[in-house]
Short mmCIF file of C-alpha atoms in Angstrom, two decimals:
data_model
loop_
_atom_site.label_atom_id
_atom_site.label_comp_id
_atom_site.label_asym_id
_atom_site.label_seq_id
_atom_site.Cartn_x
_atom_site.Cartn_y
_atom_site.Cartn_z
CA MET A 3 106.75 100.15 80.65
CA THR A 4 105.93 97.49 78.21
CA PRO A 5 102.80 95.51 78.02
CA GLN A 6 104.70 92.43 78.79
CA ALA A 7 106.12 93.55 82.10
CA LYS A 8 102.92 95.15 82.91
CA LEU A 9 101.15 91.61 82.21
CA ILE A 10 104.06 89.92 84.70
CA PHE A 11 103.48 92.57 87.23
CA ALA A 12 99.47 92.01 87.23
CA ILE A 13 99.86 88.19 87.34
CA SER A 14 102.54 88.69 90.32
CA LEU A 15 99.72 90.69 91.92
CA LEU A 16 97.24 87.98 91.70
CA LEU A 17 99.43 85.41 92.39
CA GLY A 18 100.69 87.01 95.87
CA THR A 19 97.15 87.79 96.53
CA THR A 20 96.14 84.28 96.12
CA ILE A 21 98.62 83.10 98.30
CA VAL A 22 97.92 85.23 101.02
CA ILE A 23 94.18 84.59 101.11
CA SER A 24 94.68 80.56 100.51
CA SER A 25 97.54 79.83 103.06
CA ASN A 26 97.35 78.88 106.73
CA HIS A 27 100.99 79.01 107.34
CA TRP A 28 102.69 82.11 108.39
CA VAL A 29 106.14 81.68 106.17
CA THR A 30 103.82 81.09 103.29
CA ILE A 31 101.61 84.18 103.83
CA TRP A 32 104.95 86.32 104.40
CA ALA A 33 105.97 84.93 100.85
CA GLY A 34 102.80 86.16 99.37
CA LEU A 35 102.93 89.60 100.90
CA GLU A 36 106.43 90.14 99.54
CA ILE A 37 105.44 89.04 96.05
CA ASN A 38 102.93 91.80 96.39
CA THR A 39 105.26 94.54 97.47
CA LEU A 40 107.85 93.46 94.82
CA ALA A 41 105.35 93.32 91.95
CA ILE A 42 103.84 96.80 92.87
CA LEU A 43 107.01 98.60 93.21
CA PRO A 44 108.01 98.83 89.36
CA LEU A 45 104.42 100.28 88.93
CA ILE A 46 104.91 103.11 91.31
CA ALA A 47 108.42 104.14 90.30
CA LYS A 48 107.37 103.88 86.19
CA SER A 49 107.33 107.37 85.52
CA HIS A 50 110.87 107.76 86.80
CA HIS A 51 110.12 111.00 88.32
CA PRO A 52 111.99 111.89 91.52
CA ARG A 53 108.35 111.90 93.32
CA ALA A 54 107.55 108.67 92.27
CA ILE A 55 110.89 107.19 93.21
CA GLU A 56 110.43 108.97 96.40
CA ALA A 57 107.01 107.12 96.69
CA ALA A 58 108.55 103.62 95.69
CA THR A 59 111.09 104.15 98.36
CA LYS A 60 108.75 104.83 101.04
CA TYR A 61 106.46 101.92 100.12
CA PHE A 62 109.30 99.60 99.96
CA LEU A 63 110.60 100.44 103.33
CA THR A 64 107.37 100.59 105.34
CA GLN A 65 106.13 97.39 103.85
CA ALA A 66 109.40 95.52 104.49
CA THR A 67 109.18 96.79 108.13
CA ALA A 68 105.42 95.56 108.20
CA SER A 69 106.56 92.04 106.55
CA THR A 70 109.39 91.73 109.29
CA LEU A 71 107.24 92.65 112.12
CA LEU A 72 104.69 90.08 110.92
CA LEU A 73 107.14 87.20 110.42
CA PHE A 74 108.58 88.36 114.11
CA SER A 75 105.38 87.97 115.31
CA ALA A 76 104.47 84.44 113.86
CA THR A 77 108.10 83.38 115.01
CA THR A 78 107.40 84.65 118.65
CA ASN A 79 104.19 82.51 118.48
CA ALA A 80 105.85 79.88 117.24
CA TRP A 81 108.34 79.68 119.97
CA TYR A 82 105.97 79.33 122.69
CA THR A 83 102.99 77.40 121.23
CA GLY A 84 104.85 75.17 118.44
CA GLN A 85 102.40 76.24 116.10
CA TRP A 86 102.68 77.91 112.53
CA ASP A 87 99.08 77.89 111.98
CA ILE A 88 97.73 81.17 111.17
CA THR A 89 94.26 80.34 113.37
CA GLN A 90 96.53 79.32 116.45
CA LEU A 91 97.74 82.98 117.52
CA THR A 92 97.43 83.07 121.19
CA HIS A 93 100.65 84.24 122.77
CA PRO A 94 99.82 88.29 123.64
CA ALA A 95 103.06 89.80 122.64
CA ALA A 96 102.58 88.15 119.17
CA CYS A 97 99.20 89.43 118.76
CA LEU A 98 100.27 92.94 119.78
CA ILE A 99 103.31 92.84 117.29
CA LEU A 100 100.67 91.50 114.69
CA THR A 101 98.02 94.32 114.97
CA SER A 102 101.07 97.03 114.57
CA ALA A 103 102.36 94.96 111.33
CA LEU A 104 98.69 94.97 109.77
CA ALA A 105 98.16 98.64 110.70
CA MET A 106 101.33 99.22 108.87
CA LYS A 107 100.39 97.06 106.00
CA LEU A 108 96.98 99.05 105.69
CA GLY A 109 97.92 102.40 106.50
CA LEU A 110 95.69 102.69 109.72
CA ALA A 111 96.51 105.50 112.34
CA PRO A 112 99.17 105.86 114.10
CA PHE A 113 101.01 104.03 111.01
CA HIS A 114 99.05 106.02 108.24
CA PHE A 115 101.99 108.89 107.43
CA TRP A 116 103.34 106.83 104.54
CA PHE A 117 100.17 106.37 102.53
CA PRO A 118 99.00 109.78 101.52
CA GLU A 119 102.74 110.57 100.21
CA VAL A 120 102.69 107.11 98.27
CA LEU A 121 99.42 107.89 96.77
CA GLN A 122 100.58 111.62 95.67
CA GLY A 123 103.71 110.40 94.02
CA SER A 124 102.10 107.71 92.03
CA SER A 125 99.79 107.44 88.88
CA LEU A 126 95.96 107.34 89.21
CA THR A 127 95.88 103.98 88.00
CA THR A 128 98.64 102.70 90.70
CA ALA A 129 96.91 104.83 93.29
CA LEU A 130 93.58 102.92 92.68
CA ILE A 131 95.51 99.57 92.85
CA LEU A 132 97.40 100.77 96.33
CA SER A 133 93.89 101.97 97.79
CA THR A 134 92.10 98.62 96.87
CA ALA A 135 93.88 95.70 95.96
CA MET A 136 97.07 96.06 97.89
CA LYS A 137 94.68 96.06 101.01
CA PHE A 138 92.93 92.87 100.31
CA PRO A 139 95.64 90.80 101.50
CA PRO A 140 96.14 92.60 104.92
CA MET A 141 92.49 92.95 105.32
CA THR A 142 91.94 88.99 104.91
CA LEU A 143 94.75 88.37 107.68
CA LEU A 144 92.98 91.04 109.72
CA LEU A 145 89.56 89.19 109.26
CA ILE A 146 90.96 85.73 110.08
CA THR A 147 92.97 86.71 112.95
CA SER A 148 90.18 89.10 114.40
CA PRO A 149 89.35 86.73 117.28
CA SER A 150 92.76 86.59 118.90
CA LEU A 151 93.56 90.49 118.61
CA ASN A 152 92.70 93.10 121.35
CA PRO A 153 89.28 94.55 120.59
CA THR A 154 90.16 97.66 122.87
CA LEU A 155 93.12 98.45 120.98
CA LEU A 156 91.55 98.02 117.53
CA THR A 157 88.84 100.38 118.54
CA SER A 158 91.33 102.87 120.01
CA MET A 159 93.08 102.63 116.31
CA ALA A 160 89.56 103.05 114.56
CA ILE A 161 88.60 105.70 116.15
CA LEU A 162 92.23 107.40 115.76
CA SER A 163 92.02 106.87 112.18
CA ALA A 164 88.56 108.26 111.68
CA ALA A 165 89.78 111.54 113.37
CA LEU A 166 93.20 111.88 111.55
CA GLY A 167 91.74 111.02 108.16
CA GLY A 168 88.87 113.46 108.55
CA TRP A 169 90.78 116.04 110.16
CA MET A 170 94.10 115.89 107.80
CA GLY A 171 92.00 115.67 104.63
CA LEU A 172 90.77 119.55 105.14
CA ASN A 173 93.26 121.49 104.02
CA GLN A 174 94.41 119.26 100.86
CA THR A 175 94.15 120.44 97.80
CA GLN A 176 95.61 117.44 95.66
CA ILE A 177 92.67 114.84 95.27
CA ARG A 178 95.05 111.70 95.62
CA LYS A 179 95.87 112.96 98.94
CA ILE A 180 92.12 113.63 99.80
CA LEU A 181 91.29 110.14 98.77
CA ALA A 182 94.14 108.93 101.01
CA PHE A 183 92.87 110.43 103.98
CA SER A 184 89.35 108.96 102.82
CA SER A 185 90.79 105.52 102.73
CA ILE A 186 92.22 106.16 106.12
CA SER A 187 88.85 107.23 107.66
CA HIS A 188 87.11 104.23 105.96
CA LEU A 189 89.77 101.82 107.42
CA GLY A 190 88.51 103.22 111.11
CA TRP A 191 84.95 102.06 110.14
CA MET A 192 86.13 98.68 109.08
CA VAL A 193 88.68 97.87 112.21
CA ILE A 194 86.17 99.08 114.80
CA ILE A 195 83.73 96.40 114.02
CA VAL A 196 86.04 93.43 112.97
CA SER A 197 86.05 91.78 116.67
CA TYR A 198 82.52 91.88 116.72
CA ASN A 199 81.14 91.00 113.23
CA PRO A 200 83.88 90.24 110.23
CA LYS A 201 81.25 89.85 107.73
CA LEU A 202 80.08 93.70 108.21
CA THR A 203 84.13 94.27 107.88
CA LEU A 204 84.01 92.53 104.66
CA LEU A 205 80.87 94.17 103.41
CA ASN A 206 82.32 97.70 104.29
CA PHE A 207 85.51 97.10 102.18
CA TYR A 208 83.81 95.59 99.13
CA LEU A 209 81.66 98.55 98.92
CA TYR A 210 84.70 101.04 99.72
CA ALA A 211 86.57 99.28 96.78
CA LEU A 212 83.58 99.69 94.30
CA MET A 213 83.26 103.32 95.12
CA THR A 214 86.63 104.26 95.28
CA THR A 215 87.27 102.38 91.85
CA THR A 216 84.31 104.54 90.73
CA VAL A 217 86.10 107.69 91.75
CA PHE A 218 89.79 106.78 90.46
CA LEU A 219 88.33 105.51 87.10
CA THR A 220 86.45 108.74 86.56
CA LEU A 221 89.46 111.19 87.68
CA ASN A 222 91.38 109.04 84.93
CA VAL A 223 89.48 109.95 82.26
CA ILE A 224 89.03 113.65 82.82
CA LYS A 225 92.60 113.74 83.68
CA THR A 226 92.14 115.30 86.90
CA SER A 227 94.19 115.24 89.97
CA LYS A 228 93.79 118.71 91.67
CA LEU A 229 90.57 120.95 92.65
CA SER A 230 91.97 123.61 90.44
CA THR A 231 91.44 121.53 87.43
CA LEU A 232 88.32 119.62 88.77
CA MET A 233 86.49 122.95 88.85
CA THR A 234 86.77 123.22 85.04
CA THR A 235 85.44 119.77 83.96
CA TRP A 236 81.87 120.49 84.17
CA THR A 237 81.91 122.63 80.75
CA LYS A 238 83.77 119.57 78.96
CA THR A 239 81.99 116.36 80.65
CA PRO A 240 79.03 117.60 82.30
CA ALA A 241 77.35 113.89 82.43
CA LEU A 242 80.57 112.40 84.16
CA SER A 243 80.94 115.28 86.52
CA ALA A 244 77.47 114.79 87.58
CA MET A 245 78.20 111.14 88.09
CA LEU A 246 81.18 111.58 89.92
CA MET A 247 79.22 114.17 92.48
CA LEU A 248 76.70 111.28 93.39
CA THR A 249 79.83 108.80 93.78
CA LEU A 250 81.69 111.31 95.99
CA LEU A 251 78.38 111.51 97.94
CA SER A 252 77.93 108.11 98.35
CA LEU A 253 81.74 107.59 99.24
CA ALA A 254 80.98 110.39 102.17
CA GLY A 255 78.26 107.90 103.67
CA LEU A 256 75.15 110.22 102.87
CA PRO A 257 72.05 108.29 102.44
CA PRO A 258 70.19 106.99 100.51
CA PHE A 259 73.46 106.28 98.64
CA THR A 260 75.25 102.91 98.76
CA GLY A 261 77.97 104.25 101.13
CA PHE A 262 75.24 104.92 103.77
CA LEU A 263 74.67 101.25 103.99
CA PRO A 264 77.77 99.81 105.83
CA LYS A 265 77.73 102.80 108.24
CA TRP A 266 74.38 102.04 109.14
CA PHE A 267 74.97 98.36 109.79
CA ILE A 268 78.19 98.99 111.97
CA ILE A 269 76.45 101.74 114.02
CA GLN A 270 73.44 99.10 114.76
CA GLU A 271 76.03 96.22 115.59
CA LEU A 272 78.08 98.52 117.76
CA THR A 273 75.00 99.67 119.68
CA ASN A 274 73.93 95.94 119.88
CA GLN A 275 77.31 95.52 121.79
CA ASN A 276 77.00 97.96 124.32
CA MET A 277 79.45 100.29 122.67
CA ALA A 278 77.09 103.32 122.09
CA PRO A 279 80.01 105.69 123.23
CA ALA A 280 82.25 104.44 120.22
CA ALA A 281 79.51 104.48 118.00
CA THR A 282 78.96 107.79 118.57
CA ALA A 283 82.49 109.12 118.31
CA ILE A 284 83.21 107.58 115.09
CA ALA A 285 79.89 108.64 113.84
CA LEU A 286 80.54 112.37 114.76
CA LEU A 287 84.11 112.28 113.65
CA SER A 288 83.11 111.15 110.06
CA LEU A 289 81.37 114.50 109.72
CA LEU A 290 85.26 116.02 109.22
CA GLY A 291 85.35 113.78 106.38
CA LEU A 292 81.85 114.79 105.03
CA PHE A 293 83.35 118.60 104.53
CA PHE A 294 85.87 117.66 102.19
CA TYR A 295 83.60 115.44 100.29
CA LEU A 296 80.88 118.00 99.93
CA ARG A 297 84.01 120.26 98.73
CA LEU A 298 84.98 117.74 95.95
CA ALA A 299 81.55 117.28 94.87
CA TYR A 300 80.93 121.25 94.66
CA CYS A 301 84.18 121.38 92.58
CA ALA A 302 82.85 118.71 90.49
CA THR A 303 79.86 120.34 89.60
CA ILE A 304 80.67 124.23 89.34
CA THR A 305 81.02 125.70 85.72
CA LEU A 306 84.39 127.52 85.57
CA PRO A 307 86.10 128.16 81.98
CA PRO A 308 89.33 125.77 81.25
CA HIS A 309 92.34 127.51 81.91
CA THR A 310 93.63 126.67 78.30
CA THR A 311 92.16 126.62 74.70
CA ASN A 312 92.81 123.00 74.52
CA HIS A 313 89.44 121.29 75.13
CA MET A 314 89.37 117.81 76.11
CA LYS A 315 87.97 115.45 73.77
CA GLN A 316 84.15 114.96 75.02
CA TRP A 317 83.40 111.73 77.02
CA HIS A 318 80.90 109.06 75.41
CA THR A 319 79.10 106.50 77.29
CA ASN A 320 79.60 104.19 74.28
CA SER A 321 82.95 103.80 75.06
CA PRO A 322 84.45 100.60 77.21
CA THR A 323 85.86 102.97 79.74
CA GLY A 324 82.34 104.73 79.86
CA ILE A 325 80.42 101.89 80.15
CA THR A 326 82.42 100.50 83.00
CA ILE A 327 82.35 103.63 84.80
CA ALA A 328 78.46 103.89 83.98
CA ILE A 329 78.03 100.47 85.79
CA LEU A 330 80.13 101.07 88.62
CA THR A 331 78.64 104.66 89.45
CA THR A 332 74.94 103.09 89.14
CA THR A 333 76.21 99.94 91.65
CA SER A 334 77.90 102.76 93.69
CA ILE A 335 75.09 105.15 94.38
CA MET A 336 71.94 102.96 93.90
CA LEU A 337 72.57 99.70 95.99
CA LEU A 338 70.77 100.94 99.25
CA PRO A 339 67.35 100.18 98.28
CA ILE A 340 68.16 96.35 98.67
CA SER A 341 69.67 96.86 101.90
CA PRO A 342 66.83 94.98 103.96
CA MET A 343 67.94 91.73 101.62
CA ILE A 344 71.54 92.23 102.50
CA LEU A 345 70.59 92.76 106.07
CA THR A 346 69.06 89.18 106.21
CA THR A 347 72.36 87.66 105.13
CA ILE A 348 74.55 89.07 107.66
#
């Protein structure tokens, strides 16, 4: 793929995201989501591998179905209320259909089956875009329409996402699939609190995007996509492997790393909302994901000889990519000490 084509697709992604987050009309939002979908499809299928073509097909069918449901929800609401404004979503059937559409867009359980397969068929850079940037427009819609959605349904889907994301990631050996199930589990934490404190959902999404970007960029530098190759990286890039281990522990939500910050706030807010059973359930289910995070961190730090005699070029922190990863990693693992300041602004 030529640089000009990549530039066009990147501009289209920015354009689609900007249209979605700045519009208040359902048809315009639908058009922005379609621009996003059409822009990311060539990036998924650019390797021309059968698995990449399969991933692009699955992504297109899923996103097209979700966009159709979203437009159907808006049309149903407009039929009964005469309003196309995004903040005037009042009809119960339209709210239910919109919840299903956004869950399908985000990869939230029980509409999550497409996400691990699409990530597995994509490159690490495209998987990073799918896990972070492509989730921002539907997450924005979820934040805006959260007062109209059913809190009980969102809580049930959130707990199911945390359970399936942790349970199905246990027996995976492909890192992209593990990170896909990690994304599903983190979506459960975001959705369970969106009806009560949307600012916490936004904080959780930003920190998740920061840590996930760090992990994907690190994996892209060390050219690793399986656990078997991750176990040989310590002998070649010990500093980067150590930083990857700390970032994975932060992504797992262990204190005192950054990833513990949103979970701490969410559990506190759920307790204040008299939802202690839901807070207990999602906290216990996050222990399932903690297991494969610890396994990834362990594989990143054990010392095994490479399978081949060709050693990769040593990683240096003075390269632009190295400096970027160092900055992202530092932020990903050292943000928790400023949590009192963040807490006062929420």
